[in-house]
XYZ file of N, CA and C in Angstrom:
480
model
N -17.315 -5.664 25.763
C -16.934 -4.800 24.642
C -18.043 -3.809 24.316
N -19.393 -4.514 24.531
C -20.352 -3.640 23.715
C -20.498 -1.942 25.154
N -20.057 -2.906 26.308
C -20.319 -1.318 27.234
C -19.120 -0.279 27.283
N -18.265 -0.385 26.176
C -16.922 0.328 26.162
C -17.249 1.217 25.163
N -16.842 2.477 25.391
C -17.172 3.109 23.933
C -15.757 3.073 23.078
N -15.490 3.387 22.224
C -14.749 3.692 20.969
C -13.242 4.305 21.680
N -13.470 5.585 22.544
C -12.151 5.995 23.205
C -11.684 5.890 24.555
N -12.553 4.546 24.988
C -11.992 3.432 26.402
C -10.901 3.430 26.170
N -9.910 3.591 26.576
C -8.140 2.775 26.483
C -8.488 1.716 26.856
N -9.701 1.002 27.477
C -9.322 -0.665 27.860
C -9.979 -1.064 26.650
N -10.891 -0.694 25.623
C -11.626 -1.156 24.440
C -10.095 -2.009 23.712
N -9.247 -1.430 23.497
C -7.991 -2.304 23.297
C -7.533 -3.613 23.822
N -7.263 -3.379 24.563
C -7.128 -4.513 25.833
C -8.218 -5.985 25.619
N -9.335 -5.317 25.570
C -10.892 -6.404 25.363
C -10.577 -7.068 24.392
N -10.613 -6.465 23.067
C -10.859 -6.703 21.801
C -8.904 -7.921 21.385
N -7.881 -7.245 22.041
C -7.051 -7.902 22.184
C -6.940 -9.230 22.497
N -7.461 -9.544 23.834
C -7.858 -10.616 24.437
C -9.164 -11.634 23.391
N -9.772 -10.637 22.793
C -11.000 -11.533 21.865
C -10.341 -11.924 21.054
N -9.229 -11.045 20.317
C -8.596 -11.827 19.224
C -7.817 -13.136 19.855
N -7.110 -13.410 20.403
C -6.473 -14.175 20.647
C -7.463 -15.464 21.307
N -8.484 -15.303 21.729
C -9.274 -16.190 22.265
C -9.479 -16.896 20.650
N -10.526 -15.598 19.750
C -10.516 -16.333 18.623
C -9.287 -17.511 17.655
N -8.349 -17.067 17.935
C -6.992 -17.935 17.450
C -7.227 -19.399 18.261
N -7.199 -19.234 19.298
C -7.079 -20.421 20.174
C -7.910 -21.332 19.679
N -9.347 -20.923 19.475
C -10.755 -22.014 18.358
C -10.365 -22.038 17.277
N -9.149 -21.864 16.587
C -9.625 -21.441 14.935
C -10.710 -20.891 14.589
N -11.280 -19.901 14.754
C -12.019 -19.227 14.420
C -11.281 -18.088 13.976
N -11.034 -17.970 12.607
C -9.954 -17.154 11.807
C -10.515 -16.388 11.393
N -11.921 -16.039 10.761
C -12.261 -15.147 10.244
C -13.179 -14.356 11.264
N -13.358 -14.715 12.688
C -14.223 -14.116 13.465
C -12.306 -13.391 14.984
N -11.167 -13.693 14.083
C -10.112 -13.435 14.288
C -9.953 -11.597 13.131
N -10.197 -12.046 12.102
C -9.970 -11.267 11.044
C -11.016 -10.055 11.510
N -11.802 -10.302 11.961
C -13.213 -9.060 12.419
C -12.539 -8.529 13.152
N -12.101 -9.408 14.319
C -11.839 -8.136 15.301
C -10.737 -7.488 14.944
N -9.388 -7.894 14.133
C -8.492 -7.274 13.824
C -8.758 -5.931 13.001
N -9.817 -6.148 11.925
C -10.361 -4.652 11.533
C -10.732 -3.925 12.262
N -11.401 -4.442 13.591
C -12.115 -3.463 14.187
C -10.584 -2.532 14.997
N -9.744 -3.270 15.324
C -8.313 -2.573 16.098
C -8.015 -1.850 14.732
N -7.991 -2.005 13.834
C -7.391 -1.612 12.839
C -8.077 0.148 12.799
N -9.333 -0.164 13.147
C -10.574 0.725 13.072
C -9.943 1.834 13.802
N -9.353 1.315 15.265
C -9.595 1.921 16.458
C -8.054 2.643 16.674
N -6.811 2.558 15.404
C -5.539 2.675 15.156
C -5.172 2.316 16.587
N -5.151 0.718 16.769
C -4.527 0.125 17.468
C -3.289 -0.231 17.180
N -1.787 -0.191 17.608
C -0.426 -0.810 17.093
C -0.443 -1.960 16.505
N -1.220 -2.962 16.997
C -0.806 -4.475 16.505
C -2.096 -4.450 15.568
N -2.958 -3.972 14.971
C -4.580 -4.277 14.388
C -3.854 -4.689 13.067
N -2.889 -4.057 12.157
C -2.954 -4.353 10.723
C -2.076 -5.541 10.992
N -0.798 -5.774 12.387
C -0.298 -7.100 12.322
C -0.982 -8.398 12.680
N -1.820 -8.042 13.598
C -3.166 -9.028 13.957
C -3.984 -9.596 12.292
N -4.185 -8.746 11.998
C -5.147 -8.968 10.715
C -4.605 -9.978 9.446
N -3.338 -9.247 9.241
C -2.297 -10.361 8.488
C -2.066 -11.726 9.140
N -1.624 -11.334 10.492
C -1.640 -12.990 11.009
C -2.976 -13.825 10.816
N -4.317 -13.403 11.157
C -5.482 -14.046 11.398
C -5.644 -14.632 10.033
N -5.620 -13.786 8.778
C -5.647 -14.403 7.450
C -4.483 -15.269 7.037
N -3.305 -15.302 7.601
C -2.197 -16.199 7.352
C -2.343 -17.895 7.825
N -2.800 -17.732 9.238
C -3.374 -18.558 9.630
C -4.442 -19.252 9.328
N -5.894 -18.627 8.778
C -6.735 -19.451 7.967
C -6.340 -19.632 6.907
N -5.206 -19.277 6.339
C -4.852 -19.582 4.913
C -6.027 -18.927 3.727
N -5.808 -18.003 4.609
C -7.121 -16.777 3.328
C -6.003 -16.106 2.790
N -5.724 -16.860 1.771
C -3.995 -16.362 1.092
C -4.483 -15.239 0.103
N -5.647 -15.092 -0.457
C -6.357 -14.112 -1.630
C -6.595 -12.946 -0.592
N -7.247 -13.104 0.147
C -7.363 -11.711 0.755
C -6.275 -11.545 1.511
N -5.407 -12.387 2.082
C -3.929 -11.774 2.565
C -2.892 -10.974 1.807
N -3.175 -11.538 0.392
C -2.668 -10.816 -0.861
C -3.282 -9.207 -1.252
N -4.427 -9.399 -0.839
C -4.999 -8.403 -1.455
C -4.776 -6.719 -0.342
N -4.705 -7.566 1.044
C -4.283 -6.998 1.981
C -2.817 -5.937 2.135
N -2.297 -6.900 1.917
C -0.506 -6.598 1.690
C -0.246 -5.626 0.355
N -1.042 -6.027 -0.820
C -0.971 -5.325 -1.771
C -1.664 -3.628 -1.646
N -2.697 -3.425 -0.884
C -3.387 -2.094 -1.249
C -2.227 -1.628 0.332
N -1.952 -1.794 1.247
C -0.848 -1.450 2.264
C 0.375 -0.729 1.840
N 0.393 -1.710 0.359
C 1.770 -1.582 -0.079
C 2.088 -0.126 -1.136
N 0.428 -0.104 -1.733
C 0.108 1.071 -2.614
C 0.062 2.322 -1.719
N 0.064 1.866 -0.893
C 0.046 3.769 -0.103
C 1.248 3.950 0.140
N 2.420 3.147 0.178
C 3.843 3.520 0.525
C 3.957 3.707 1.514
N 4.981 4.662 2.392
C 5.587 4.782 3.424
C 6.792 3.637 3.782
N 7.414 3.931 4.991
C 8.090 3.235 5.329
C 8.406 1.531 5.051
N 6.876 0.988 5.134
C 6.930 -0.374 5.310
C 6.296 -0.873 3.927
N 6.231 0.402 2.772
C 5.938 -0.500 1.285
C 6.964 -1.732 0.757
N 7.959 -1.080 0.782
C 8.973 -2.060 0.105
C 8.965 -3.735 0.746
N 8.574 -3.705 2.212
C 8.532 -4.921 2.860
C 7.460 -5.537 2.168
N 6.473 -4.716 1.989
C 5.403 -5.099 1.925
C 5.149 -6.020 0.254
N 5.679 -4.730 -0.262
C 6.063 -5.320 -1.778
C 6.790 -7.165 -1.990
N 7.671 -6.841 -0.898
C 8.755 -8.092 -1.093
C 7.571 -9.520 -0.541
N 6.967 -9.440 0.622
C 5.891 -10.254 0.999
C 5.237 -10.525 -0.140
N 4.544 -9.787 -1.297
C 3.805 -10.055 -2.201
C 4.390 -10.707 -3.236
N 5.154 -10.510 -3.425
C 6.081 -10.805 -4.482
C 6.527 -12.687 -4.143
N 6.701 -12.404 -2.414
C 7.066 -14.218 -2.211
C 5.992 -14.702 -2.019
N 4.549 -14.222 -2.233
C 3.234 -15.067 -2.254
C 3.382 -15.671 -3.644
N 3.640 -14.627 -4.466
C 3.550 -14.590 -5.850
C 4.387 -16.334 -6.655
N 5.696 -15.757 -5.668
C 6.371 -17.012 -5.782
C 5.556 -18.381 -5.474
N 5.587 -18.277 -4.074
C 4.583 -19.876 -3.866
C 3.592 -20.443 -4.543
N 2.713 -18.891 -5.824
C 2.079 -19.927 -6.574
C 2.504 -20.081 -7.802
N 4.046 -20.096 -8.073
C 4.560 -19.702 -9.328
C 4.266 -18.607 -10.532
N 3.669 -17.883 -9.701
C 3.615 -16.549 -10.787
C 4.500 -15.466 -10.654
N 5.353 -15.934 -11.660
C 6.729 -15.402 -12.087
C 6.812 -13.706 -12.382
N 5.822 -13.777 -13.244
C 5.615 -12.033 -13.919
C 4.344 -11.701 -12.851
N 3.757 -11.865 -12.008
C 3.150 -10.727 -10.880
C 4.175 -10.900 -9.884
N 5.090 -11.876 -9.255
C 6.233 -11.547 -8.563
C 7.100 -10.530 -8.843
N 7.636 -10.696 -10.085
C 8.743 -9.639 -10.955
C 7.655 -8.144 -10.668
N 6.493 -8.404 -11.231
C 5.671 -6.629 -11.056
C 5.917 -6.562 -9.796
N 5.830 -6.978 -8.270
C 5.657 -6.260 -7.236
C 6.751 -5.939 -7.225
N 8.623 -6.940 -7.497
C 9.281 -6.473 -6.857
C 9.872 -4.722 -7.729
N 9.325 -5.021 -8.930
C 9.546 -3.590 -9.487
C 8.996 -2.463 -8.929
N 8.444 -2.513 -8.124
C 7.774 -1.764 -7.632
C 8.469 -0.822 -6.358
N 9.282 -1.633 -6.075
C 10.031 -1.260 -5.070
C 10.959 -0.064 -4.907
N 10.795 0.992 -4.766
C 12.130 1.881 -5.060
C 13.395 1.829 -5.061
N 14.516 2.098 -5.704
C 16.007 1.513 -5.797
C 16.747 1.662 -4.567
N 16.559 2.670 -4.130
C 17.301 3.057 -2.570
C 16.948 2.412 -2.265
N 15.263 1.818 -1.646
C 14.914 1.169 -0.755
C 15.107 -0.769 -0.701
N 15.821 -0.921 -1.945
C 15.509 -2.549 -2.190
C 17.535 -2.969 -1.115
N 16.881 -3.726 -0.850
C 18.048 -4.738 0.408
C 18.563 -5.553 -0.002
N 18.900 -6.653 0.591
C 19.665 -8.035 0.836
C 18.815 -9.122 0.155
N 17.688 -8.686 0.783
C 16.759 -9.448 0.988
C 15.607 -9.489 -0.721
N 15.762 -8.260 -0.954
C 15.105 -8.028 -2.253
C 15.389 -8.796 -3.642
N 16.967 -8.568 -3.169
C 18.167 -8.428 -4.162
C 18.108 -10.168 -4.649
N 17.854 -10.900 -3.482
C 18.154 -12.295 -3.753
C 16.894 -12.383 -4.174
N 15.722 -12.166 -3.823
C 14.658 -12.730 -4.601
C 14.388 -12.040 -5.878
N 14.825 -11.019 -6.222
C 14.602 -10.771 -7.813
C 15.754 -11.074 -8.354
N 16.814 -11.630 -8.095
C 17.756 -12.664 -8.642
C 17.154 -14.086 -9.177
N 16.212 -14.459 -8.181
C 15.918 -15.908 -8.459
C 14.470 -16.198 -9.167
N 13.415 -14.893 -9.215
C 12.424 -14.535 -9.680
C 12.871 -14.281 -11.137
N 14.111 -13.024 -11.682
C 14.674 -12.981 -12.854
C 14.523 -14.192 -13.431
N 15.490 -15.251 -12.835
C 16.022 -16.151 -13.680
C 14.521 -17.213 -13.656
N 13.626 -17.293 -12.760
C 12.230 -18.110 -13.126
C 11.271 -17.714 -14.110
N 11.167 -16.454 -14.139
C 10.283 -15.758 -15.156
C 11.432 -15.149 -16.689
N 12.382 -15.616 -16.409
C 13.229 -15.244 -17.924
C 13.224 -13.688 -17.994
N 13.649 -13.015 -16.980
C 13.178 -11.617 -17.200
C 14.589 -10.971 -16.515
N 15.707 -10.780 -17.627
C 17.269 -10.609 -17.518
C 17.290 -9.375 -17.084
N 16.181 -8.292 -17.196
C 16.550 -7.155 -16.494
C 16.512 -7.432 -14.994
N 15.177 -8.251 -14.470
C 15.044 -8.131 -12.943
C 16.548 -8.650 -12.618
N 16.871 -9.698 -13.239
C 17.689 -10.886 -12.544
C 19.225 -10.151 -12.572
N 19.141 -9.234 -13.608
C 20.792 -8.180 -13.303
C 20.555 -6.745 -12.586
N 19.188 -6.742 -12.562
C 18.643 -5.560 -10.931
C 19.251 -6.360 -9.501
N 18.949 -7.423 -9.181
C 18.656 -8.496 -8.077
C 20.744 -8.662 -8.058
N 21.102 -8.808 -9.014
C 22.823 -9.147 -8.645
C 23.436 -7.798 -8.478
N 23.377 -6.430 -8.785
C 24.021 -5.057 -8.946
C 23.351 -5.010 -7.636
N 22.186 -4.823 -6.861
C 21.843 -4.752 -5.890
C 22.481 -5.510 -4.554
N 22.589 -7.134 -5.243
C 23.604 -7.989 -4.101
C 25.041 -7.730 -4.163
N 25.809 -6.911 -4.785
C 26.634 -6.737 -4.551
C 27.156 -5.669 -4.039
N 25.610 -5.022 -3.710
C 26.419 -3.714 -2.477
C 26.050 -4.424 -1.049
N 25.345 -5.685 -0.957
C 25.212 -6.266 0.242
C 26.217 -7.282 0.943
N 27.242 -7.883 -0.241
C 28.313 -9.062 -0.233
C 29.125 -8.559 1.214
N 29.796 -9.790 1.958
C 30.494 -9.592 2.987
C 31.768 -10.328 2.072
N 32.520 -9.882 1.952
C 34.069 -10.179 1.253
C 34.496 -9.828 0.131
N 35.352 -9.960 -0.580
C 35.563 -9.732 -2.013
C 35.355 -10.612 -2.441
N 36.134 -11.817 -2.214
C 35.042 -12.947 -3.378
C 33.618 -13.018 -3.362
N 32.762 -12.887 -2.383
C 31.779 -12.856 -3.025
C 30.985 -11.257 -3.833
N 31.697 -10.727 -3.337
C 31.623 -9.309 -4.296
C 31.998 -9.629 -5.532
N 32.485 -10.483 -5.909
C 33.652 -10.238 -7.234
C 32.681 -11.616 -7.857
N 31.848 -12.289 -7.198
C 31.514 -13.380 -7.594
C 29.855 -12.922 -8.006
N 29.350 -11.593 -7.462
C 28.422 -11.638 -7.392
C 28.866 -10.382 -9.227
N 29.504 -9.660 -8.816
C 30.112 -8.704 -10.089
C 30.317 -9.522 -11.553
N 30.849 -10.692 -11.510
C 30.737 -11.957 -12.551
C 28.997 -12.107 -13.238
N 28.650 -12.265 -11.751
C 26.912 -13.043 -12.313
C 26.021 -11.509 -12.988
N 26.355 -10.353 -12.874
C 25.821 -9.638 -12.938
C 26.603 -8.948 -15.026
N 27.922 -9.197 -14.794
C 28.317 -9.117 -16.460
C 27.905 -10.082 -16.955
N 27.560 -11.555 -16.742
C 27.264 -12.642 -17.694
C 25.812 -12.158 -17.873
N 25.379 -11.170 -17.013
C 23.556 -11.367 -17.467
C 23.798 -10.056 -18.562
N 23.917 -9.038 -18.163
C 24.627 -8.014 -19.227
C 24.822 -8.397 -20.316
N 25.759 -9.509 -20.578
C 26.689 -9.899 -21.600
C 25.847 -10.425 -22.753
């Protein structure tokens, strides 16, 4: 690595192979280095490398912290990014920083996938706006009419 300079196309390749060597030892945070350094080098996989390496040591604070400033620059992959934070948020039961990320999310951009977790985040943190955001949202995702019509119910009783 050290005789490669910076715009080697194989400097990728090396540093690739180091990460994954590092995985193989658990060596997670000497995993997490080299992923910055791809990250450095706008390698394709460096910011997915980096998330994995901290997922894997269970460096859940800086995986958070990771996902979160990713998520502040927007583009394409905020809203995912948002929704990831939001289900960290969940696992340690923090109801109202879950509910903040998923607000965060733009309305066009929130899914299937959104929709059900600020449904179930609403109703954990007592917070009737998320939880009738999360059902008006699942019911442009429903496959049938009953559950359209079932999801249209849960969404007037929170209203109501």
């Amino acid at each position: 690595e050290s005789l490669l300079g910076d715009d080697d196309i194989r400097l990728g390749e090396v540093l690739v192979n180091r990460y994954q060597h590092k995985l193989e030892v658990d060596d997670y945070s000497g995993a997490v280095d080299v992923a910055k350094r791809l990250v450095e080098l706008r390698h394709p996989q460096g910011w997915t490398f980096w998330e994995q390496a901290l997922e894997k040591g269970n460096l859940d604070d800086e995986l958070l912290a990771l996902l979160e400033s990713r998520a502040e620059r927007g583009g394409e992959q905020g809203p995912g990014l948002w929704v990831r934070v939001a289900r960290i948020y969940c696992g340690r039961k923090q109801w109202a920083a879950a509910a903040r990320a998923l607000r965060l999310v733009e309305e066009d951009s929130r899914d299937g996938s959104w929709a059900a977790l600020a449904y179930d985040i609403g109703e954990q943190a007592e917070d009737f706006g998320l939880q009738a955001a999360g059902a008006r949202v699942r019911v442009k995702f429903c496959q049938g009419p009953e559950k359209k019509a079932e999801w249209l119910r849960r969404w007037g009783r929170i209203l109501w």
